[in-house]
Coordinates of C-alpha atoms in Angstrom, one line a residue:
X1 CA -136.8 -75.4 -22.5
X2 CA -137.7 -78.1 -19.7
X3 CA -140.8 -78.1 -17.5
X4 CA -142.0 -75.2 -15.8
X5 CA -144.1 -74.1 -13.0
X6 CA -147.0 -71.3 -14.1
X7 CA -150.2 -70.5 -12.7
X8 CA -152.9 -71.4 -14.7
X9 CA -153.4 -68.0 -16.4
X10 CA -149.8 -67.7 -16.7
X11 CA -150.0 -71.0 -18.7
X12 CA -153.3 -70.0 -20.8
X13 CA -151.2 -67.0 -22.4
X14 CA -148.2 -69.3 -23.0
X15 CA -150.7 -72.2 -25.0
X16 CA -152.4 -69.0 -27.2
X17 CA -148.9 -68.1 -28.3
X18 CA -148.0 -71.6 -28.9
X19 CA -150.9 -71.8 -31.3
X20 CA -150.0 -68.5 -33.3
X21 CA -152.8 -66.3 -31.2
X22 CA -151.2 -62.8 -31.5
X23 CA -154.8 -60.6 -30.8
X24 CA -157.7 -61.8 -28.1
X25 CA -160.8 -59.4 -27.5
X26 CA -162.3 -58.7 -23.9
X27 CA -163.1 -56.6 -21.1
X28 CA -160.9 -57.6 -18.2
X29 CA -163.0 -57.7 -14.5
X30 CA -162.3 -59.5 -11.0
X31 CA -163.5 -62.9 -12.4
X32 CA -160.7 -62.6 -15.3
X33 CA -157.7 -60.7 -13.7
X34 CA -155.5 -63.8 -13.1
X35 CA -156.0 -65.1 -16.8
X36 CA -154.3 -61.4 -17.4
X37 CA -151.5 -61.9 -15.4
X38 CA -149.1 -63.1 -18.4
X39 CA -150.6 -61.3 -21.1
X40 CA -148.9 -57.6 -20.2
X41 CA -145.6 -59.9 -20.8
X42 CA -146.1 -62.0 -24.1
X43 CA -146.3 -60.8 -27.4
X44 CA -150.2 -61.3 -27.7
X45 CA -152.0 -57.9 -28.3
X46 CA -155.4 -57.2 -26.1
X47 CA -157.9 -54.9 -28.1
X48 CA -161.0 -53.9 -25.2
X49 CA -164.2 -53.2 -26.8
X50 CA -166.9 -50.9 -25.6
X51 CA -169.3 -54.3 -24.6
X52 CA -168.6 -58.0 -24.5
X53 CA -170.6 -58.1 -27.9
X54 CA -168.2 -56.1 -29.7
X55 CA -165.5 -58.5 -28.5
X56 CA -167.3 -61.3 -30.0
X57 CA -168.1 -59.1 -33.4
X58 CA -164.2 -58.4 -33.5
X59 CA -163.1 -62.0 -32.5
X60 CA -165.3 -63.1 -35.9
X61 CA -164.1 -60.7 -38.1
X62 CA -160.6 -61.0 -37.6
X63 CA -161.0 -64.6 -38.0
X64 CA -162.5 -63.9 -41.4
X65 CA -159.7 -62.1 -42.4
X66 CA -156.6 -64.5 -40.6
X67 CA -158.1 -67.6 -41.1
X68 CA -156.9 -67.9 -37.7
X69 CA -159.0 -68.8 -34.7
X70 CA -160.5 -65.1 -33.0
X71 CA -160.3 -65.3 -29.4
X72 CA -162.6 -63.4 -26.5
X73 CA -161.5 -63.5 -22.8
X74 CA -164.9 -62.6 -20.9
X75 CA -165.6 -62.6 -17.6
X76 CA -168.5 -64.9 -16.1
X77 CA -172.0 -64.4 -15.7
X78 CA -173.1 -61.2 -17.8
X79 CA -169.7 -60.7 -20.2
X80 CA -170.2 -64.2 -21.0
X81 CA -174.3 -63.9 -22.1
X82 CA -173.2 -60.4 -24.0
X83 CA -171.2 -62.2 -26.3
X84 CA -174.0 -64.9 -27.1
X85 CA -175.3 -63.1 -30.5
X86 CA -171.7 -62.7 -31.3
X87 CA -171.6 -66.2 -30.7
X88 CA -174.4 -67.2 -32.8
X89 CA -173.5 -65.5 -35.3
X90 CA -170.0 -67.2 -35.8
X91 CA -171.8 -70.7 -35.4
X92 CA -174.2 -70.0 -38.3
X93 CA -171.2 -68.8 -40.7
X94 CA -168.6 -71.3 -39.7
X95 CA -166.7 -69.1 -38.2
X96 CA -163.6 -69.9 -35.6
X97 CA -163.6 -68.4 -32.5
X98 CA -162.4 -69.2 -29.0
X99 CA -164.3 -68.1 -26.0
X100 CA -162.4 -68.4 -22.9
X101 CA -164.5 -67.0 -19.6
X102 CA -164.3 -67.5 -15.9
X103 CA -167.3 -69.3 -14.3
X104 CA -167.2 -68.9 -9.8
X105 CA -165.2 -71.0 -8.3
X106 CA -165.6 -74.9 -7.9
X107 CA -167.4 -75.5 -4.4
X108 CA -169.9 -72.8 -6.0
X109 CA -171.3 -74.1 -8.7
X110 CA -174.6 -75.9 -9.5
X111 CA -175.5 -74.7 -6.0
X112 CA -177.6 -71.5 -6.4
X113 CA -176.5 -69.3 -3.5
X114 CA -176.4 -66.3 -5.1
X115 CA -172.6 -65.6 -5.9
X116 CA -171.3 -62.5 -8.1
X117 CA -172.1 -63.3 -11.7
X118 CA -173.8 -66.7 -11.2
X119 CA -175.8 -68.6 -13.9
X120 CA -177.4 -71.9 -13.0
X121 CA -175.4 -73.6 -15.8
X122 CA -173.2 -71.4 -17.4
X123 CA -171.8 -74.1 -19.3
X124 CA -175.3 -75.5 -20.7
X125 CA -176.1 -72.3 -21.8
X126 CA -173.5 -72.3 -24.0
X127 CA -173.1 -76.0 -25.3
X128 CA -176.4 -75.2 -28.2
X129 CA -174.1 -72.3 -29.6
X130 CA -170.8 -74.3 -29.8
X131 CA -168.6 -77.1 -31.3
X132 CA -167.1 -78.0 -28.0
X133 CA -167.9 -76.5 -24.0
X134 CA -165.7 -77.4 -21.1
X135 CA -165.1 -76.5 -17.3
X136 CA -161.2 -76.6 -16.1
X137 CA -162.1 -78.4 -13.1
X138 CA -158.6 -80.1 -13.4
X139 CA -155.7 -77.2 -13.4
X140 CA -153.2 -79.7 -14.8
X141 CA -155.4 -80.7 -17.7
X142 CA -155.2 -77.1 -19.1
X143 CA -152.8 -78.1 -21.6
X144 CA -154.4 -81.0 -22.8
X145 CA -158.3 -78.9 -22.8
X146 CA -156.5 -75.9 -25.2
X147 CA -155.0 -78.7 -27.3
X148 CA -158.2 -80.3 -28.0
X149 CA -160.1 -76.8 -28.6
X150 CA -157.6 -75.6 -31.1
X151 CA -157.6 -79.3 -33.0
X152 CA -161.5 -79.3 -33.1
X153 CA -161.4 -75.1 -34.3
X154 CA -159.0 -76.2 -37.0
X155 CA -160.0 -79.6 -38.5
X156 CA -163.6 -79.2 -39.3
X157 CA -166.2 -77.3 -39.6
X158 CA -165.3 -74.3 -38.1
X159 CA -167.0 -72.4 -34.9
X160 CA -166.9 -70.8 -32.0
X161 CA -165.7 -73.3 -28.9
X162 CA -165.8 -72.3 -25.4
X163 CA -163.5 -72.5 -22.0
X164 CA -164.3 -71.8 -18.8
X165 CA -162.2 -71.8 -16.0
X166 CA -162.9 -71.8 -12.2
X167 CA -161.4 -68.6 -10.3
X168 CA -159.9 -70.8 -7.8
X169 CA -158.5 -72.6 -10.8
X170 CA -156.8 -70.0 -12.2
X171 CA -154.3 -68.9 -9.6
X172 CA -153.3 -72.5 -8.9
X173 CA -149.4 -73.6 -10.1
X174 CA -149.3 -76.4 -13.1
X175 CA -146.2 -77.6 -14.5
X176 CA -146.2 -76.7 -17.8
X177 CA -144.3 -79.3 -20.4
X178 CA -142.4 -77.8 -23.7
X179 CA -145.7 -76.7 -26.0
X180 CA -146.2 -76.4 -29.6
X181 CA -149.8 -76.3 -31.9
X182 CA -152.2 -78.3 -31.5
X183 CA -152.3 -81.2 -34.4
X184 CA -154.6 -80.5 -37.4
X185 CA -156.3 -83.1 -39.6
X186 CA -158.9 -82.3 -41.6
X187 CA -161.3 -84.9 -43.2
X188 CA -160.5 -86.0 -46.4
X189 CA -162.3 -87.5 -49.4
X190 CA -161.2 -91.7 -50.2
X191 CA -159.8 -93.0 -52.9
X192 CA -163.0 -93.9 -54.4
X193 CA -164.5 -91.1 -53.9
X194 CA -162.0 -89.1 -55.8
X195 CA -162.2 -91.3 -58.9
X196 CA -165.9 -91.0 -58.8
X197 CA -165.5 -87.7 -59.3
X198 CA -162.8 -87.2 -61.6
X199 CA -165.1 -89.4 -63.7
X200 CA -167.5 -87.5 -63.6
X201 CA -165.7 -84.7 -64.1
X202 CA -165.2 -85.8 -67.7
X203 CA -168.4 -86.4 -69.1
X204 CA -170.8 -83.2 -68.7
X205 CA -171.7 -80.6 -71.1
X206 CA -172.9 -77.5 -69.1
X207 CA -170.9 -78.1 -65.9
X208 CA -171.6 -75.4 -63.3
X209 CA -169.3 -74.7 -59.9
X210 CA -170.9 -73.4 -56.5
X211 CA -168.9 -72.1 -54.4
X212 CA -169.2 -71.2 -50.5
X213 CA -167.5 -69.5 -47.8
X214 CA -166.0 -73.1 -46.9
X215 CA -163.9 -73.0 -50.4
X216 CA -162.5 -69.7 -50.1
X217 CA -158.5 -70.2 -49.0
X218 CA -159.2 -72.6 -52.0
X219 CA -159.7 -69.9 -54.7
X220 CA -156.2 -70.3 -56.7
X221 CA -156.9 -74.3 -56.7
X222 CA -160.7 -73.8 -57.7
X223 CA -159.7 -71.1 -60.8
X224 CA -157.7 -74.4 -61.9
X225 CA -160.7 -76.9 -61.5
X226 CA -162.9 -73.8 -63.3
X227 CA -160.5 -73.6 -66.0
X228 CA -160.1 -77.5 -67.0
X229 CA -163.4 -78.2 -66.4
X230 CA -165.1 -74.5 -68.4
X231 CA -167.4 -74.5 -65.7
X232 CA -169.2 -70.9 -64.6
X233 CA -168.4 -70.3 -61.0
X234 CA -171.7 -69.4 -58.8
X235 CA -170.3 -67.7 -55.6
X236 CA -172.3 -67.3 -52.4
X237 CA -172.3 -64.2 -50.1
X238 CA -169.2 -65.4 -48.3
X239 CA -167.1 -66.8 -51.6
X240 CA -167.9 -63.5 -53.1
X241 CA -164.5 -62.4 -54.4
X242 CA -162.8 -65.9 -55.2
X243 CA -163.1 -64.8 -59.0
X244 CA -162.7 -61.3 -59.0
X245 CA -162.7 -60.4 -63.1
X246 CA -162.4 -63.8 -64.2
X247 CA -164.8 -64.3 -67.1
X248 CA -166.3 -67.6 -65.5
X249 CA -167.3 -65.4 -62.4
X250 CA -171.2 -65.4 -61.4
X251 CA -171.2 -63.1 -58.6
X252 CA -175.2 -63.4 -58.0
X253 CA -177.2 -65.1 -55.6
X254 CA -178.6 -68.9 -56.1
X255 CA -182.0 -66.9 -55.1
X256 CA -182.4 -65.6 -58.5
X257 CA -183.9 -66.7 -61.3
X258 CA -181.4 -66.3 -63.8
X259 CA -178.6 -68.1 -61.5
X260 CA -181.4 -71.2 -60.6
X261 CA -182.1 -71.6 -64.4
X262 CA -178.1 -71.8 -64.9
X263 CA -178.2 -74.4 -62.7
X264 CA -180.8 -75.9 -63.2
X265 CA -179.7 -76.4 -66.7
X266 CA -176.2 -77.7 -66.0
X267 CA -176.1 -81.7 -66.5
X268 CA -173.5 -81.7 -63.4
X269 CA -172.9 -79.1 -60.4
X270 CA -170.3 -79.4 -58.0
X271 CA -170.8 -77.8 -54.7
X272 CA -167.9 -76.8 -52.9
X273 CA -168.1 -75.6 -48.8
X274 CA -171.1 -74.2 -49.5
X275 CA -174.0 -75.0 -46.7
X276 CA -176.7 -74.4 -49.1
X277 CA -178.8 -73.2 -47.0
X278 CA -182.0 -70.7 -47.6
X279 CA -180.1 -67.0 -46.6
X280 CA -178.2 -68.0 -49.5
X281 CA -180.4 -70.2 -51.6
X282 CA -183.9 -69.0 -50.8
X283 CA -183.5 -65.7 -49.8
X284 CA -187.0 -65.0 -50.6
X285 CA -188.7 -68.0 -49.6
X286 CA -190.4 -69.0 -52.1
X287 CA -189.0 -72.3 -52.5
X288 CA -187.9 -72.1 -55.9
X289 CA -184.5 -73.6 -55.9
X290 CA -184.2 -75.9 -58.7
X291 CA -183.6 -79.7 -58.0
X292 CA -180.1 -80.4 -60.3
X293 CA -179.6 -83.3 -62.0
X294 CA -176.5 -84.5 -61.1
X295 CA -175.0 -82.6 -57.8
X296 CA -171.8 -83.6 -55.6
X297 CA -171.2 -81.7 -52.5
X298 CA -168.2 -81.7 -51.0
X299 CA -168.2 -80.6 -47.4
X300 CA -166.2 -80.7 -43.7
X301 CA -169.8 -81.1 -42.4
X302 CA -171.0 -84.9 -42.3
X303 CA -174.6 -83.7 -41.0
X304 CA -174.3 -80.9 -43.0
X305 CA -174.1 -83.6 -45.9
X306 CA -176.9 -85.2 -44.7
X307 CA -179.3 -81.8 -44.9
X308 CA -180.0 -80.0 -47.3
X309 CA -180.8 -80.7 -51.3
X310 CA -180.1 -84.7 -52.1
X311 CA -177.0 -85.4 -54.6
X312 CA -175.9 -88.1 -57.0
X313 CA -172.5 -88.0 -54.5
X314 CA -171.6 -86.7 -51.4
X315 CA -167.7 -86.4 -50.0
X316 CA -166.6 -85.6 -46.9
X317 CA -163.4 -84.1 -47.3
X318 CA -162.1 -80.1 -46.7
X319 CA -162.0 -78.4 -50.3
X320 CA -158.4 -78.4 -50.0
X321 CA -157.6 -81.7 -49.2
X322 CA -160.3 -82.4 -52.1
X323 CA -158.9 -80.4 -54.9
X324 CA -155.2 -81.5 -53.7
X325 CA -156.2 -84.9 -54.7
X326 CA -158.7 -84.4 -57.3
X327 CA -157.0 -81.3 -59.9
X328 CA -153.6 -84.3 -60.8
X329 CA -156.6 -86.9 -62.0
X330 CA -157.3 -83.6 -64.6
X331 CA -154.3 -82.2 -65.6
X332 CA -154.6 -83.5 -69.2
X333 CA -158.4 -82.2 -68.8
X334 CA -158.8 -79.2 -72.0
X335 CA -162.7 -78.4 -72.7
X336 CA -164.4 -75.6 -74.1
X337 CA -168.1 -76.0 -72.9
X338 CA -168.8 -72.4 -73.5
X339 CA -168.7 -71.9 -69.9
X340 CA -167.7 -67.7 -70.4
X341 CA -170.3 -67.5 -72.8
X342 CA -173.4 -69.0 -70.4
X343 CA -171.6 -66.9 -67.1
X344 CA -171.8 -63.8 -69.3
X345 CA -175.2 -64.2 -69.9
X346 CA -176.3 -65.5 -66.6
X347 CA -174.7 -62.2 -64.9
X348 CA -176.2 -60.1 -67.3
X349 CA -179.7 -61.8 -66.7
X350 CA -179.4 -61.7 -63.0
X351 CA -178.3 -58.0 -63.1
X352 CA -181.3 -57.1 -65.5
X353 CA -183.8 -58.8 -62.8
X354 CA -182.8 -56.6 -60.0
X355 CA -184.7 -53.1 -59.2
X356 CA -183.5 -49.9 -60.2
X357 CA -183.0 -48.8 -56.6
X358 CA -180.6 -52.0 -55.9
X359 CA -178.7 -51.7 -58.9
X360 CA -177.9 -48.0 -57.6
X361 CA -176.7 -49.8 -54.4
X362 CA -174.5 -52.2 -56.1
X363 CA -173.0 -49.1 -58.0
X364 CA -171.9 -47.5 -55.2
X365 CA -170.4 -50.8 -54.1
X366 CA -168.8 -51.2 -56.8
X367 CA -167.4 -47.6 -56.4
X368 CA -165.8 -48.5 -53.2
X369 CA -164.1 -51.3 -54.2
X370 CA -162.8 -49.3 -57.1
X371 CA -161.7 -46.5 -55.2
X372 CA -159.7 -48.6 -52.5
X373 CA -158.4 -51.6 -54.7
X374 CA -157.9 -54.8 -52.3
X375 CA -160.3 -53.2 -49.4
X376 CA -162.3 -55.7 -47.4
X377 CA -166.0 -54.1 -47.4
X378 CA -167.6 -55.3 -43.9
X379 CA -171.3 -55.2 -44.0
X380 CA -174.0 -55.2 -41.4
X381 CA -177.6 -55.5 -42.0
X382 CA -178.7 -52.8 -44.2
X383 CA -180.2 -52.1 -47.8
X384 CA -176.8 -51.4 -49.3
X385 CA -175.7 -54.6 -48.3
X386 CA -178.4 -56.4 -48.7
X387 CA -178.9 -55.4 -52.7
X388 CA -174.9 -56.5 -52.6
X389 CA -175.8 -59.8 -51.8
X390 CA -178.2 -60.3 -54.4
X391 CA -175.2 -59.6 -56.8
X392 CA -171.7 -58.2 -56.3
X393 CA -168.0 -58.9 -57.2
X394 CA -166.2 -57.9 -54.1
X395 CA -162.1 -56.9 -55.4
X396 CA -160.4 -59.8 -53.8
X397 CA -161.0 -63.3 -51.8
X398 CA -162.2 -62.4 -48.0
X399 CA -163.1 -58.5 -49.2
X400 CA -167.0 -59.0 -49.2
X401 CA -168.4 -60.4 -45.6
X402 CA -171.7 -59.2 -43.7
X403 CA -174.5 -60.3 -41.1
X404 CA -177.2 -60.0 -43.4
X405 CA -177.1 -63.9 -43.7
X406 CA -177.3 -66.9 -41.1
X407 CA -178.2 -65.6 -37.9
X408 CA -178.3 -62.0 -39.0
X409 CA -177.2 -59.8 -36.3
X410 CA -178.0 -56.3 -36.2
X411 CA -174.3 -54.1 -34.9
X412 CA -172.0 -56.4 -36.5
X413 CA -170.4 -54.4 -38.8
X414 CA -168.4 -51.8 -36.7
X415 CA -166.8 -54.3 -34.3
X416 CA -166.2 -56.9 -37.3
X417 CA -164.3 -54.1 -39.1
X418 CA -162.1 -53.4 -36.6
X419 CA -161.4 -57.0 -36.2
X420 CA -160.9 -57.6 -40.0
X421 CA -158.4 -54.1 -39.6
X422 CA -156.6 -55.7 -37.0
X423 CA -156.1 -58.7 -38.7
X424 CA -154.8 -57.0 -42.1
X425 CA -153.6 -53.7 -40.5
X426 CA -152.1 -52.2 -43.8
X427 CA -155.8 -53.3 -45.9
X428 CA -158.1 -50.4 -46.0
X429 CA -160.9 -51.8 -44.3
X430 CA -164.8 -49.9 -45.0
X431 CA -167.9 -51.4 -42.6
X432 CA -170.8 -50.2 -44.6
X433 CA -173.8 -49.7 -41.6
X434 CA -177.3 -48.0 -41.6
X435 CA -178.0 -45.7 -39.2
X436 CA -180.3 -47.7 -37.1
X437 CA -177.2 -50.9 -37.0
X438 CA -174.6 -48.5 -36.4
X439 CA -176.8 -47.3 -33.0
X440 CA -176.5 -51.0 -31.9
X441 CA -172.7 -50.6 -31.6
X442 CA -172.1 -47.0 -32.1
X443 CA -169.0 -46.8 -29.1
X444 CA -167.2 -49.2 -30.4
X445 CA -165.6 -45.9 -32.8
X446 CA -164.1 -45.0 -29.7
X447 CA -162.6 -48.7 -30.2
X448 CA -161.3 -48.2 -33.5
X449 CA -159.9 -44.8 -31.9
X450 CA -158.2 -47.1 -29.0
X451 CA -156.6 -49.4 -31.3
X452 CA -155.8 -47.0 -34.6
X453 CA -157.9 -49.6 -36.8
X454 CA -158.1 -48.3 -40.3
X455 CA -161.5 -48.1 -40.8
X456 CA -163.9 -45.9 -42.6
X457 CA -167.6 -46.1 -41.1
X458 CA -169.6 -45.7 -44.1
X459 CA -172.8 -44.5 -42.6
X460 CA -175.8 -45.6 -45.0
X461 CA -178.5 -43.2 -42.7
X462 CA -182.1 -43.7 -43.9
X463 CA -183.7 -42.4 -41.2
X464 CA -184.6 -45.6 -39.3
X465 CA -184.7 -49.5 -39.8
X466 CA -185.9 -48.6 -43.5
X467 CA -185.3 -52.3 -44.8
X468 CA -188.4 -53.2 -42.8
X469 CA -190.1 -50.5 -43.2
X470 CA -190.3 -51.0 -46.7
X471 CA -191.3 -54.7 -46.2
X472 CA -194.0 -54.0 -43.6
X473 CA -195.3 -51.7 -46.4
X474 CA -195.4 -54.3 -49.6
X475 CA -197.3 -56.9 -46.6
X476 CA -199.6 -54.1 -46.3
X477 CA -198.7 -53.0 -42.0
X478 CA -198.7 -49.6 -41.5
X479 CA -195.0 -49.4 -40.3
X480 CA -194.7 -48.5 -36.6
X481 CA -191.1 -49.3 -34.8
X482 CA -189.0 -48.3 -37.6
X483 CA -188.2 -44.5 -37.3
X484 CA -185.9 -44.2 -34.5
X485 CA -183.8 -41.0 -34.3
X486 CA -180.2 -40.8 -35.0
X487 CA -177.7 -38.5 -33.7
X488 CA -175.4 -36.3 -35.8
X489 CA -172.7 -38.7 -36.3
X490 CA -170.3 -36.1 -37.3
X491 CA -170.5 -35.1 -34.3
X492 CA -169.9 -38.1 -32.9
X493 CA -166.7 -39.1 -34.8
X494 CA -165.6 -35.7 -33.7
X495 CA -166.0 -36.2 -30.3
X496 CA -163.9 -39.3 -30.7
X497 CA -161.2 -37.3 -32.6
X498 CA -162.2 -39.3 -35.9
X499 CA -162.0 -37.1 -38.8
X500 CA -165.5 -37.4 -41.1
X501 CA -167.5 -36.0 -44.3
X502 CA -171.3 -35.9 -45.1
X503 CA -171.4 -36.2 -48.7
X504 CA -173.8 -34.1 -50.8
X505 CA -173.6 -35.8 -53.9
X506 CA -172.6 -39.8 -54.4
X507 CA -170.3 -38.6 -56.9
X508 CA -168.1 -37.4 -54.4
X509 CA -167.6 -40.5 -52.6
X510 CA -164.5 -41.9 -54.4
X511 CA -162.8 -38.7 -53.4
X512 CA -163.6 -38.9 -49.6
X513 CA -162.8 -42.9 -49.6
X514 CA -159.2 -42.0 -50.8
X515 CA -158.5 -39.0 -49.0
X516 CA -159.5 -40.8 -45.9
X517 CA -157.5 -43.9 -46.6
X518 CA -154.9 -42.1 -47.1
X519 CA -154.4 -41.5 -43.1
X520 CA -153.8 -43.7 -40.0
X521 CA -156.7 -44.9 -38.1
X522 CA -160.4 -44.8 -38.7
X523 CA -162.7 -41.9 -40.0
X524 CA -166.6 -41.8 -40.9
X525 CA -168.3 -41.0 -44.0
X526 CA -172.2 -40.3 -43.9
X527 CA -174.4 -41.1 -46.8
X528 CA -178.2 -39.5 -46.9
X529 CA -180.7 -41.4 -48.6
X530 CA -182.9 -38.5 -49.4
X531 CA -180.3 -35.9 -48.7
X532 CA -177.0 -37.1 -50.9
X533 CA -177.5 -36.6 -54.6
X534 CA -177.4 -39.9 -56.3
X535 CA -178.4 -42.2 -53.2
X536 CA -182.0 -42.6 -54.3
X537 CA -183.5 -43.6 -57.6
X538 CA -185.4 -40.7 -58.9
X539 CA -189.4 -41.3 -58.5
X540 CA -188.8 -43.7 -55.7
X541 CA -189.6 -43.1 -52.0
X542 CA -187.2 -43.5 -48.9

């Protein structure tokens, strides 16, 4: 097909679906109508959340899940600032997303008169929180703007990016030229580099693997460099999953003992994707985290090379480009460094450390994942999922992500659910919320409704924020704040048509999960802390 004359919303819709966008995420309003005008035609689906936030939230988790850039379409102004947690969240966890929002028209801007919507600097408001902010003052260099966005959300370090075009801009006529994907090309590791490493490679005795939410799509290629090397595998919250059963597995967080003394015992660790920073590492603050002896990093991140813990060597290079040059430099590599032996004990060690109340957590984790075999469990910030971090082997690569790390948003799990449903619509999909989270974004079930997601909303109710309750109590502060009241969220799914059980004994749990699967759409399961049999360590309070 030849050149063509489009308007410049037309066009946007035609670049997305050059670039394999298939969902995008917003709430449509005058400053957005003509970057609709295409979409009703093309073969892109629109999903409209109950708030901008929740188009952000779903935008992130269906990027999780794809891989694949999630894109938001918000209007200026207001659906623009409603998506900035959203936003920050994504930035903290690498993840790619695509913000494309109007902004007033041209003549208007910078000048303060008071139009619909206007910020003083929309676009500097969002440059902190992004790899890349630009204004379409140009209509003809749409093209060339979207290319460059999709090359920089692809070939590093991933993160949200954001567009915004002028609404005189996006009625004008542009010819449009033939379009395919924008070009990709990750950074990769040099020639040197590589035989550094396959060198060293060679010589330890207690080699160790971390492994990050960067190495992830690199789990078959990593269970190779694992095997030839013997090497226990240390996943953090977001590579939980990449060893699922494997014996070398250490599904436990770098902030415990047992897992810093494995490491700090290894005589070479190599750090793959993996930002290594103190939600992960020092979730406790104590600064305990071992210096190691000989560590390589491998990142995507030049500055994020450059923070962090020092190493013997550091490579910037994509794990996949990395392995894909480093694992033919080992293929006659055969050790046994009794690396099952020390990830046995370092996961049994780690588990031992843990209270009785988490490892009751974890069990019931571990019950979903066993109940629903591939589900992706979808967390947001609450005790369940924080006692999951600490230690838990999530059923599969991608089937273990929350906001109980990096920036921490409170109401991302029910939006990033649906998002992660929508992105693997035949994977059961569970978002495990508190009661207090689940207020933050409670409408969005009427979302899941809208769009048949297949999500169960595991509701963990404790009567409040009772994470920080508990923590104001061990600093010795009277809690105050953290007992706001919840509605009957039975009802609630029933007044959004979603089917839903309040269990009355944990042991019934695996039988609601699979009955529920079972159907289309979402549903809602309610777990008591003091009221469900076998949700609270006996002795303990609330």
């Amino acid at each position: 097909m030849g050149v063509v004359t489009k308007t410049v919303g037309e066009a946007l819709i035609d670049v997305l679906e050059a670039n394999g966008v298939d969902t995008v995420f917003g709430i449509p309003g005058v400053h957005t109508v003509e970057l609709y005008r295409g979409l009703a035609s093309s073969k892109i689906r629109h999903i409209t959340p109950r708030h901008e936030q929740g188009a952000g939230f779903m935008a992130d988790g269906y990027a999780r899940t794809t891989g694949k850039p999630g894109v938001a379409l918000l209007i200026t102004g207001p659906g623009l600032t409603n998506a900035i947690t959203a936003m920050a969240q994504a930035y903290q966890d690498s993840v790619p997303m695509l913000v494309i929002s109007g902004v007033n028209a041209r003549a208007s801007l910078g000048h303060g008169k008071g139009w619909l919507h206007e910020l003083p600097d929309q676009r500097a408001i969002m440059a902190p929180l992004t790899l890349m902010t630009h204004t379409l003052h140009e209509p003809s260099d749409l093209p060339a703007v979207m290319d460059r966005a999709f090359a920089i959300l692809q070939s590093r370090r991933p993160g949200p990016v954001h567009i915004e075009i002028p609404t005189d801009v996006m009625a004008q006529k542009i010819s449009l030229p033939p379009l395919s994907a924008a070009h990709v090309s990750k950074p990769r590791a040099s020639l040197q580099d590589i035989e550094q490493l396959a060198e060293k490679c060679l010589q330890p005795n207690r080699p160790a693997l971390l492994c990050g939410g960067g190495a992830i799509a690199s789990a078959e290629e990593i269970k190779v460099l694992s095997d030839l090397l013997d090497a226990p595998v240390v996943t953090t919250v977001n590579g939980r999953g990449m060893f699922a059963n494997h014996s070398l597995s250490i599904p436990a967080s770098p902030s415990l003992a047992a897992v810093r003394e494995l490491l700090a015992q290894s005589d070479f660790v190599l750090a793959l994707g993996t930002q290594m920073g103190p939600t992960d590492y020092d979730m406790y603050s104590d600064g305990g985290f071992p210096e190691i002896k000989n560590l390589v990093r491998v990142d995507i991140d030049a500055e994020q090379l450059a923070r962090g813990p020092s190493a013997s060597l550091k490579i910037l290079s994509s794990v996949d480009q990395l392995l894909q040059d480093l694992l033919p430099r080992l293929d006659n590599l055969r050790t046994n460094r009794a690396g099952a032996t020390r990830a046995a004990a370092c996961r049994e060690a780690a588990f031992d450390s843990l209270s009785p109340k988490m490892k009751l957590e974890i069990g019931l984790l571990e019950q979903i994942r066993d109940a629903l075999p591939g589900c992706i469990i979808v967390g947001d910030s609450t005790q369940a999922v924080y006692s999951g971090n600490l230690y838990f082997e999530a059923g599969r690569p991608k089937g273990w992500f929350n906001a109980a790390t990096g920036f921490g948003a409170l109401g991302y799990g029910p939006p990033a659910a649906i998002g992660a449903s929508l992105g693997e619509p035949e994977t059961p999909v569970v978002c495990l919320v508190g009661d207090g989270g689940l207020q933050f974004s409670l409408a969005e079930i009427g979302s899941a409704r809208d769009c048949g997601a297949n999500v169960i909303f595991l509701v963990w109710n404790n009567d409040g924020y009772g994470e920080i309750g508990t923590y104001m109590i061990e600093c010795g502060i009277e809690p105050e704040g953290v007992r706001p009241s919840a509605p009957d969220f039975s009802k609630v799914a029933e007044a959004y048509g979603l089917p839903s059980a309040i269990l009355s004994d944990t042991a019934d749990l695996p039988g609601a999960l699979t009955t529920l699967a079972a159907r289309t759409g979402p549903s809602l399961i309610e777990i008591h802390e003091t009221r469900t049999r076998g949700a609270t360590v006996k002795g303990t309070d609330p």
